[in-house]
Structure formats: C-alpha cells, structure tokens
C-alpha cells in the first residue's frame, strides 16, 4: 500500500529569532516567530508524514497550549512524529518540499537541509528534495515578512 501526504506551514519573520529550515540554521538577520523554535519546513514535513499515515497533525500531537513545546526543537518533534509513523509499519519513499521566502537564497544550504531531513526520516538524502522559491514581491512572502513551506511525501507499507 502507498499513501501520499501534504503539509504546509507559514511563519512570520522577525528580528531576534533564528531562521531554521529542516534543523539547519541560516544567517538571515531575521527568523521565524513561533511557539516552538518556528522551523517552518520541519512543521510542514511533520504534517505531511502524519497526514499520509492518517495519524493526525502537528497541532494535535504538540499543542501550543502545552508548555512542554515552548521553544521546542522542531526536529525533535519531527523525529517523534515519524517514530509513530514507522511504528504503524510505514516507511518513507520520498519527500519533496518547497520553501517560499524572499531572501536569503537557499541553494547554498539545500544539501545540508536535505541531509538533516533524510537523517530524521531514515532515508537516503536522494529521497529528499528541497527547492527555494520567492514570492515575486507579492504578499507576505514577497514582502519578506513571512516564510512558507510546502511538503509532499509518499509512504509505503508492505
Ligand atoms: Mg508552524
């Protein structure tokens, strides 16, 4: 059996926060505002794998009403969510992601992000791809006040 999953997330970008994508910190002068560390890509990927397995979503598993998740490392949350997915008999076939932000350019960081996500999801880095997109100056992404991430994954079970 195979199942597809979709994840999306958007965070406001503000000064004084770290800019994290898939657990990799990128120098940007601003970073994601969030109850956790704000890693928008880790959140989108978490929702994609949980959704494909029919196991809920990031807000249900790690509610912001619970102080345990304050400033949480989102890659720890992703690993924890994916362990539920694995324990239900699923493995990841592949993951494809888009990160939409005006700057900085993501290309220099892309492979590090792919390796980081691949490690958390028990796959080879070839099974994970991440592309950077801009907002063409339009909307909150284009104005540089937000970063958005989209993720699609395929899970397989024998
Ligand atoms: Mg989020």
mmCIF file with all atom_site columns, C-alpha atoms and ligand atoms in Angstrom:
data_model
loop_
_atom_site.group_PDB
_atom_site.id
_atom_site.type_symbol
_atom_site.label_atom_id
_atom_site.label_alt_id
_atom_site.label_comp_id
_atom_site.label_asym_id
_atom_site.label_entity_id
_atom_site.label_seq_id
_atom_site.pdbx_PDB_ins_code
_atom_site.Cartn_x
_atom_site.Cartn_y
_atom_site.Cartn_z
_atom_site.occupancy
_atom_site.B_iso_or_equiv
_atom_site.pdbx_formal_charge
_atom_site.auth_seq_id
_atom_site.auth_comp_id
_atom_site.auth_asym_id
_atom_site.auth_atom_id
_atom_site.pdbx_PDB_model_num
ATOM   1   C  CA  . UNK A 1 1   ? 0.000  0.000  0.000  1.00 0.00 ? 1   UNK A CA  1
ATOM   2   C  CA  . UNK A 1 2   ? 1.171  3.518  -0.710 1.00 0.00 ? 2   UNK A CA  1
ATOM   3   C  CA  . UNK A 1 3   ? -0.149 6.804  0.675  1.00 0.00 ? 3   UNK A CA  1
ATOM   4   C  CA  . UNK A 1 4   ? 0.555  10.425 -0.193 1.00 0.00 ? 4   UNK A CA  1
ATOM   5   C  CA  . UNK A 1 5   ? 0.750  13.210 2.414  1.00 0.00 ? 5   UNK A CA  1
ATOM   6   C  CA  . UNK A 1 6   ? 0.673  17.002 2.187  1.00 0.00 ? 6   UNK A CA  1
ATOM   7   C  CA  . UNK A 1 7   ? 1.977  19.575 4.643  1.00 0.00 ? 7   UNK A CA  1
ATOM   8   C  CA  . UNK A 1 8   ? 2.004  23.374 4.608  1.00 0.00 ? 8   UNK A CA  1
ATOM   9   C  CA  . UNK A 1 9   ? 3.071  25.991 7.132  1.00 0.00 ? 9   UNK A CA  1
ATOM   10  C  CA  . UNK A 1 10  ? 3.756  29.697 7.298  1.00 0.00 ? 10  UNK A CA  1
ATOM   11  C  CA  . UNK A 1 11  ? 5.576  31.717 9.931  1.00 0.00 ? 11  UNK A CA  1
ATOM   12  C  CA  . UNK A 1 12  ? 6.112  35.410 10.435 1.00 0.00 ? 12  UNK A CA  1
ATOM   13  C  CA  . UNK A 1 13  ? 9.753  36.537 10.103 1.00 0.00 ? 13  UNK A CA  1
ATOM   14  C  CA  . UNK A 1 14  ? 11.008 38.847 12.862 1.00 0.00 ? 14  UNK A CA  1
ATOM   15  C  CA  . UNK A 1 15  ? 14.293 40.194 14.176 1.00 0.00 ? 15  UNK A CA  1
ATOM   16  C  CA  . UNK A 1 16  ? 15.853 38.438 17.163 1.00 0.00 ? 16  UNK A CA  1
ATOM   17  C  CA  . UNK A 1 17  ? 14.817 34.924 16.131 1.00 0.00 ? 17  UNK A CA  1
ATOM   18  C  CA  . UNK A 1 18  ? 16.848 32.154 14.464 1.00 0.00 ? 18  UNK A CA  1
ATOM   19  C  CA  . UNK A 1 19  ? 15.974 31.232 10.866 1.00 0.00 ? 19  UNK A CA  1
ATOM   20  C  CA  . UNK A 1 20  ? 15.741 27.442 10.834 1.00 0.00 ? 20  UNK A CA  1
ATOM   21  C  CA  . UNK A 1 21  ? 14.860 25.199 7.914  1.00 0.00 ? 21  UNK A CA  1
ATOM   22  C  CA  . UNK A 1 22  ? 14.826 21.450 8.478  1.00 0.00 ? 22  UNK A CA  1
ATOM   23  C  CA  . UNK A 1 23  ? 17.061 21.884 11.515 1.00 0.00 ? 23  UNK A CA  1
ATOM   24  C  CA  . UNK A 1 24  ? 19.679 23.942 9.666  1.00 0.00 ? 24  UNK A CA  1
ATOM   25  C  CA  . UNK A 1 25  ? 20.260 27.495 10.872 1.00 0.00 ? 25  UNK A CA  1
ATOM   26  C  CA  . UNK A 1 26  ? 20.633 30.033 8.081  1.00 0.00 ? 26  UNK A CA  1
ATOM   27  C  CA  . UNK A 1 27  ? 22.051 33.517 8.644  1.00 0.00 ? 27  UNK A CA  1
ATOM   28  C  CA  . UNK A 1 28  ? 19.243 35.859 7.606  1.00 0.00 ? 28  UNK A CA  1
ATOM   29  C  CA  . UNK A 1 29  ? 19.046 38.723 10.127 1.00 0.00 ? 29  UNK A CA  1
ATOM   30  C  CA  . UNK A 1 30  ? 15.523 37.587 10.950 1.00 0.00 ? 30  UNK A CA  1
ATOM   31  C  CA  . UNK A 1 31  ? 13.902 34.311 11.896 1.00 0.00 ? 31  UNK A CA  1
ATOM   32  C  CA  . UNK A 1 32  ? 10.623 32.535 12.352 1.00 0.00 ? 32  UNK A CA  1
ATOM   33  C  CA  . UNK A 1 33  ? 8.331  33.631 15.134 1.00 0.00 ? 33  UNK A CA  1
ATOM   34  C  CA  . UNK A 1 34  ? 6.724  30.609 16.765 1.00 0.00 ? 34  UNK A CA  1
ATOM   35  C  CA  . UNK A 1 35  ? 5.790  28.885 19.993 1.00 0.00 ? 35  UNK A CA  1
ATOM   36  C  CA  . UNK A 1 36  ? 8.415  26.245 19.216 1.00 0.00 ? 36  UNK A CA  1
ATOM   37  C  CA  . UNK A 1 37  ? 11.690 27.178 17.508 1.00 0.00 ? 37  UNK A CA  1
ATOM   38  C  CA  . UNK A 1 38  ? 9.494  28.065 14.480 1.00 0.00 ? 38  UNK A CA  1
ATOM   39  C  CA  . UNK A 1 39  ? 11.166 25.749 11.935 1.00 0.00 ? 39  UNK A CA  1
ATOM   40  C  CA  . UNK A 1 40  ? 8.555  26.135 9.183  1.00 0.00 ? 40  UNK A CA  1
ATOM   41  C  CA  . UNK A 1 41  ? 9.939  23.346 6.988  1.00 0.00 ? 41  UNK A CA  1
ATOM   42  C  CA  . UNK A 1 42  ? 10.136 20.833 9.848  1.00 0.00 ? 42  UNK A CA  1
ATOM   43  C  CA  . UNK A 1 43  ? 6.493  21.654 10.630 1.00 0.00 ? 43  UNK A CA  1
ATOM   44  C  CA  . UNK A 1 44  ? 5.301  21.167 7.039  1.00 0.00 ? 44  UNK A CA  1
ATOM   45  C  CA  . UNK A 1 45  ? 7.192  17.865 6.772  1.00 0.00 ? 45  UNK A CA  1
ATOM   46  C  CA  . UNK A 1 46  ? 5.758  16.675 10.102 1.00 0.00 ? 46  UNK A CA  1
ATOM   47  C  CA  . UNK A 1 47  ? 2.230  17.338 8.845  1.00 0.00 ? 47  UNK A CA  1
ATOM   48  C  CA  . UNK A 1 48  ? 2.960  15.590 5.528  1.00 0.00 ? 48  UNK A CA  1
ATOM   49  C  CA  . UNK A 1 49  ? 4.164  12.339 7.129  1.00 0.00 ? 49  UNK A CA  1
ATOM   50  C  CA  . UNK A 1 50  ? 1.449  12.345 9.796  1.00 0.00 ? 50  UNK A CA  1
ATOM   51  C  CA  . UNK A 1 51  ? -1.243 13.066 7.199  1.00 0.00 ? 51  UNK A CA  1
ATOM   52  C  CA  . UNK A 1 52  ? -0.067 10.288 4.879  1.00 0.00 ? 52  UNK A CA  1
ATOM   53  C  CA  . UNK A 1 53  ? -0.256 7.800  7.757  1.00 0.00 ? 53  UNK A CA  1
ATOM   54  C  CA  . UNK A 1 54  ? -3.606 9.169  8.959  1.00 0.00 ? 54  UNK A CA  1
ATOM   55  C  CA  . UNK A 1 55  ? -2.112 9.838  12.393 1.00 0.00 ? 55  UNK A CA  1
ATOM   56  C  CA  . UNK A 1 56  ? -3.259 13.407 12.982 1.00 0.00 ? 56  UNK A CA  1
ATOM   57  C  CA  . UNK A 1 57  ? -1.320 16.625 12.653 1.00 0.00 ? 57  UNK A CA  1
ATOM   58  C  CA  . UNK A 1 58  ? 1.367  18.617 14.400 1.00 0.00 ? 58  UNK A CA  1
ATOM   59  C  CA  . UNK A 1 59  ? -1.140 20.783 16.294 1.00 0.00 ? 59  UNK A CA  1
ATOM   60  C  CA  . UNK A 1 60  ? -2.881 17.715 17.737 1.00 0.00 ? 60  UNK A CA  1
ATOM   61  C  CA  . UNK A 1 61  ? 0.348  15.979 18.765 1.00 0.00 ? 61  UNK A CA  1
ATOM   62  C  CA  . UNK A 1 62  ? 2.203  19.017 20.083 1.00 0.00 ? 62  UNK A CA  1
ATOM   63  C  CA  . UNK A 1 63  ? -0.407 21.654 21.039 1.00 0.00 ? 63  UNK A CA  1
ATOM   64  C  CA  . UNK A 1 64  ? 0.870  25.159 21.754 1.00 0.00 ? 64  UNK A CA  1
ATOM   65  C  CA  . UNK A 1 65  ? -1.381 25.107 24.839 1.00 0.00 ? 65  UNK A CA  1
ATOM   66  C  CA  . UNK A 1 66  ? 1.152  22.651 26.332 1.00 0.00 ? 66  UNK A CA  1
ATOM   67  C  CA  . UNK A 1 67  ? 4.161  24.447 27.874 1.00 0.00 ? 67  UNK A CA  1
ATOM   68  C  CA  . UNK A 1 68  ? 6.282  21.347 27.130 1.00 0.00 ? 68  UNK A CA  1
ATOM   69  C  CA  . UNK A 1 69  ? 6.556  22.518 23.494 1.00 0.00 ? 69  UNK A CA  1
ATOM   70  C  CA  . UNK A 1 70  ? 7.609  26.075 24.244 1.00 0.00 ? 70  UNK A CA  1
ATOM   71  C  CA  . UNK A 1 71  ? 10.848 26.766 22.283 1.00 0.00 ? 71  UNK A CA  1
ATOM   72  C  CA  . UNK A 1 72  ? 10.836 23.073 21.308 1.00 0.00 ? 72  UNK A CA  1
ATOM   73  C  CA  . UNK A 1 73  ? 13.374 21.818 18.775 1.00 0.00 ? 73  UNK A CA  1
ATOM   74  C  CA  . UNK A 1 74  ? 11.098 21.107 15.801 1.00 0.00 ? 74  UNK A CA  1
ATOM   75  C  CA  . UNK A 1 75  ? 13.398 18.372 14.505 1.00 0.00 ? 75  UNK A CA  1
ATOM   76  C  CA  . UNK A 1 76  ? 12.838 16.518 17.783 1.00 0.00 ? 76  UNK A CA  1
ATOM   77  C  CA  . UNK A 1 77  ? 9.091  16.893 17.158 1.00 0.00 ? 77  UNK A CA  1
ATOM   78  C  CA  . UNK A 1 78  ? 9.538  15.593 13.598 1.00 0.00 ? 78  UNK A CA  1
ATOM   79  C  CA  . UNK A 1 79  ? 11.516 12.554 14.792 1.00 0.00 ? 79  UNK A CA  1
ATOM   80  C  CA  . UNK A 1 80  ? 8.905  11.856 17.432 1.00 0.00 ? 80  UNK A CA  1
ATOM   81  C  CA  . UNK A 1 81  ? 6.045  12.116 14.906 1.00 0.00 ? 81  UNK A CA  1
ATOM   82  C  CA  . UNK A 1 82  ? 7.904  9.954  12.401 1.00 0.00 ? 82  UNK A CA  1
ATOM   83  C  CA  . UNK A 1 83  ? 8.515  7.273  15.019 1.00 0.00 ? 83  UNK A CA  1
ATOM   84  C  CA  . UNK A 1 84  ? 4.705  6.952  15.304 1.00 0.00 ? 84  UNK A CA  1
ATOM   85  C  CA  . UNK A 1 85  ? 4.529  6.643  11.523 1.00 0.00 ? 85  UNK A CA  1
ATOM   86  C  CA  . UNK A 1 86  ? 7.263  3.971  11.491 1.00 0.00 ? 86  UNK A CA  1
ATOM   87  C  CA  . UNK A 1 87  ? 5.628  2.098  14.358 1.00 0.00 ? 87  UNK A CA  1
ATOM   88  C  CA  . UNK A 1 88  ? 2.488  1.870  12.217 1.00 0.00 ? 88  UNK A CA  1
ATOM   89  C  CA  . UNK A 1 89  ? 4.527  -0.028 9.621  1.00 0.00 ? 89  UNK A CA  1
ATOM   90  C  CA  . UNK A 1 90  ? 5.219  2.814  7.173  1.00 0.00 ? 90  UNK A CA  1
ATOM   91  C  CA  . UNK A 1 91  ? 8.486  3.795  5.554  1.00 0.00 ? 91  UNK A CA  1
ATOM   92  C  CA  . UNK A 1 92  ? 9.154  6.958  3.589  1.00 0.00 ? 92  UNK A CA  1
ATOM   93  C  CA  . UNK A 1 93  ? 9.589  6.501  -0.165 1.00 0.00 ? 93  UNK A CA  1
ATOM   94  C  CA  . UNK A 1 94  ? 10.353 10.151 -0.889 1.00 0.00 ? 94  UNK A CA  1
ATOM   95  C  CA  . UNK A 1 95  ? 9.745  13.703 0.271  1.00 0.00 ? 95  UNK A CA  1
ATOM   96  C  CA  . UNK A 1 96  ? 9.608  16.808 -1.917 1.00 0.00 ? 96  UNK A CA  1
ATOM   97  C  CA  . UNK A 1 97  ? 9.473  20.317 -0.456 1.00 0.00 ? 97  UNK A CA  1
ATOM   98  C  CA  . UNK A 1 98  ? 9.296  23.959 -1.488 1.00 0.00 ? 98  UNK A CA  1
ATOM   99  C  CA  . UNK A 1 99  ? 10.351 26.815 0.772  1.00 0.00 ? 99  UNK A CA  1
ATOM   100 C  CA  . UNK A 1 100 ? 8.982  30.205 -0.254 1.00 0.00 ? 100 UNK A CA  1
ATOM   101 C  CA  . UNK A 1 101 ? 10.907 33.209 1.049  1.00 0.00 ? 101 UNK A CA  1
ATOM   102 C  CA  . UNK A 1 102 ? 12.262 36.380 -0.483 1.00 0.00 ? 102 UNK A CA  1
ATOM   103 C  CA  . UNK A 1 103 ? 15.765 36.045 0.974  1.00 0.00 ? 103 UNK A CA  1
ATOM   104 C  CA  . UNK A 1 104 ? 18.279 34.654 1.621  1.00 0.00 ? 104 UNK A CA  1
ATOM   105 C  CA  . UNK A 1 105 ? 18.882 32.295 -1.291 1.00 0.00 ? 105 UNK A CA  1
ATOM   106 C  CA  . UNK A 1 106 ? 18.540 28.722 -0.069 1.00 0.00 ? 106 UNK A CA  1
ATOM   107 C  CA  . UNK A 1 107 ? 20.731 26.993 -2.636 1.00 0.00 ? 107 UNK A CA  1
ATOM   108 C  CA  . UNK A 1 108 ? 23.949 27.129 -0.544 1.00 0.00 ? 108 UNK A CA  1
ATOM   109 C  CA  . UNK A 1 109 ? 22.109 25.403 2.331  1.00 0.00 ? 109 UNK A CA  1
ATOM   110 C  CA  . UNK A 1 110 ? 19.998 22.970 0.355  1.00 0.00 ? 110 UNK A CA  1
ATOM   111 C  CA  . UNK A 1 111 ? 22.148 19.863 0.709  1.00 0.00 ? 111 UNK A CA  1
ATOM   112 C  CA  . UNK A 1 112 ? 22.566 20.367 4.453  1.00 0.00 ? 112 UNK A CA  1
ATOM   113 C  CA  . UNK A 1 113 ? 18.777 20.676 4.776  1.00 0.00 ? 113 UNK A CA  1
ATOM   114 C  CA  . UNK A 1 114 ? 18.241 17.529 2.689  1.00 0.00 ? 114 UNK A CA  1
ATOM   115 C  CA  . UNK A 1 115 ? 20.729 15.534 4.798  1.00 0.00 ? 115 UNK A CA  1
ATOM   116 C  CA  . UNK A 1 116 ? 19.190 16.781 8.024  1.00 0.00 ? 116 UNK A CA  1
ATOM   117 C  CA  . UNK A 1 117 ? 15.649 15.810 6.958  1.00 0.00 ? 117 UNK A CA  1
ATOM   118 C  CA  . UNK A 1 118 ? 16.827 12.481 5.494  1.00 0.00 ? 118 UNK A CA  1
ATOM   119 C  CA  . UNK A 1 119 ? 18.500 11.569 8.776  1.00 0.00 ? 119 UNK A CA  1
ATOM   120 C  CA  . UNK A 1 120 ? 15.334 12.341 10.745 1.00 0.00 ? 120 UNK A CA  1
ATOM   121 C  CA  . UNK A 1 121 ? 13.233 10.270 8.330  1.00 0.00 ? 121 UNK A CA  1
ATOM   122 C  CA  . UNK A 1 122 ? 15.503 7.207  7.934  1.00 0.00 ? 122 UNK A CA  1
ATOM   123 C  CA  . UNK A 1 123 ? 16.062 7.613  4.198  1.00 0.00 ? 123 UNK A CA  1
ATOM   124 C  CA  . UNK A 1 124 ? 18.944 8.376  1.891  1.00 0.00 ? 124 UNK A CA  1
ATOM   125 C  CA  . UNK A 1 125 ? 19.344 12.090 1.009  1.00 0.00 ? 125 UNK A CA  1
ATOM   126 C  CA  . UNK A 1 126 ? 18.400 11.216 -2.623 1.00 0.00 ? 126 UNK A CA  1
ATOM   127 C  CA  . UNK A 1 127 ? 14.869 10.561 -1.374 1.00 0.00 ? 127 UNK A CA  1
ATOM   128 C  CA  . UNK A 1 128 ? 14.533 14.132 -0.092 1.00 0.00 ? 128 UNK A CA  1
ATOM   129 C  CA  . UNK A 1 129 ? 14.419 17.241 -2.234 1.00 0.00 ? 129 UNK A CA  1
ATOM   130 C  CA  . UNK A 1 130 ? 14.027 20.893 -1.265 1.00 0.00 ? 130 UNK A CA  1
ATOM   131 C  CA  . UNK A 1 131 ? 13.607 23.821 -3.629 1.00 0.00 ? 131 UNK A CA  1
ATOM   132 C  CA  . UNK A 1 132 ? 13.644 27.519 -2.874 1.00 0.00 ? 132 UNK A CA  1
ATOM   133 C  CA  . UNK A 1 133 ? 11.042 29.858 -4.381 1.00 0.00 ? 133 UNK A CA  1
ATOM   134 C  CA  . UNK A 1 134 ? 10.447 33.594 -3.989 1.00 0.00 ? 134 UNK A CA  1
ATOM   135 C  CA  . UNK A 1 135 ? 7.153  35.433 -3.736 1.00 0.00 ? 135 UNK A CA  1
ATOM   136 C  CA  . UNK A 1 136 ? 7.958  37.736 -6.676 1.00 0.00 ? 136 UNK A CA  1
ATOM   137 C  CA  . UNK A 1 137 ? 7.450  40.688 -4.337 1.00 0.00 ? 137 UNK A CA  1
ATOM   138 C  CA  . UNK A 1 138 ? 3.815  39.719 -3.744 1.00 0.00 ? 138 UNK A CA  1
ATOM   139 C  CA  . UNK A 1 139 ? 2.038  39.016 -0.459 1.00 0.00 ? 139 UNK A CA  1
ATOM   140 C  CA  . UNK A 1 140 ? 3.712  38.473 2.920  1.00 0.00 ? 140 UNK A CA  1
ATOM   141 C  CA  . UNK A 1 141 ? 6.320  36.119 1.436  1.00 0.00 ? 141 UNK A CA  1
ATOM   142 C  CA  . UNK A 1 142 ? 7.208  38.605 -1.290 1.00 0.00 ? 142 UNK A CA  1
ATOM   143 C  CA  . UNK A 1 143 ? 7.334  41.466 1.200  1.00 0.00 ? 143 UNK A CA  1
ATOM   144 C  CA  . UNK A 1 144 ? 9.782  39.442 3.310  1.00 0.00 ? 144 UNK A CA  1
ATOM   145 C  CA  . UNK A 1 145 ? 7.570  39.324 6.389  1.00 0.00 ? 145 UNK A CA  1
ATOM   146 C  CA  . UNK A 1 146 ? 6.819  35.592 6.193  1.00 0.00 ? 146 UNK A CA  1
ATOM   147 C  CA  . UNK A 1 147 ? 8.290  32.277 5.114  1.00 0.00 ? 147 UNK A CA  1
ATOM   148 C  CA  . UNK A 1 148 ? 6.121  29.440 3.834  1.00 0.00 ? 148 UNK A CA  1
ATOM   149 C  CA  . UNK A 1 149 ? 6.931  25.757 3.410  1.00 0.00 ? 149 UNK A CA  1
ATOM   150 C  CA  . UNK A 1 150 ? 5.129  23.052 1.423  1.00 0.00 ? 150 UNK A CA  1
ATOM   151 C  CA  . UNK A 1 151 ? 5.882  19.345 1.636  1.00 0.00 ? 151 UNK A CA  1
ATOM   152 C  CA  . UNK A 1 152 ? 4.591  16.262 -0.177 1.00 0.00 ? 152 UNK A CA  1
ATOM   153 C  CA  . UNK A 1 153 ? 5.602  12.758 0.811  1.00 0.00 ? 153 UNK A CA  1
ATOM   154 C  CA  . UNK A 1 154 ? 4.935  9.197  -0.243 1.00 0.00 ? 154 UNK A CA  1
ATOM   155 C  CA  . UNK A 1 155 ? 4.778  6.428  2.363  1.00 0.00 ? 155 UNK A CA  1
ATOM   156 C  CA  . UNK A 1 156 ? 4.805  2.685  1.667  1.00 0.00 ? 156 UNK A CA  1
ATOM   157 C  CA  . UNK A 1 157 ? 3.715  -0.271 3.768  1.00 0.00 ? 157 UNK A CA  1
ATOM   158 C  CA  . UNK A 1 158 ? 4.199  -3.976 2.877  1.00 0.00 ? 158 UNK A CA  1
HETATM 159 MG MG1 . LIG B 2 .   ? 4.467  26.042 12.384 1.00 0.00 ? 1   LIG B MG1 1
#
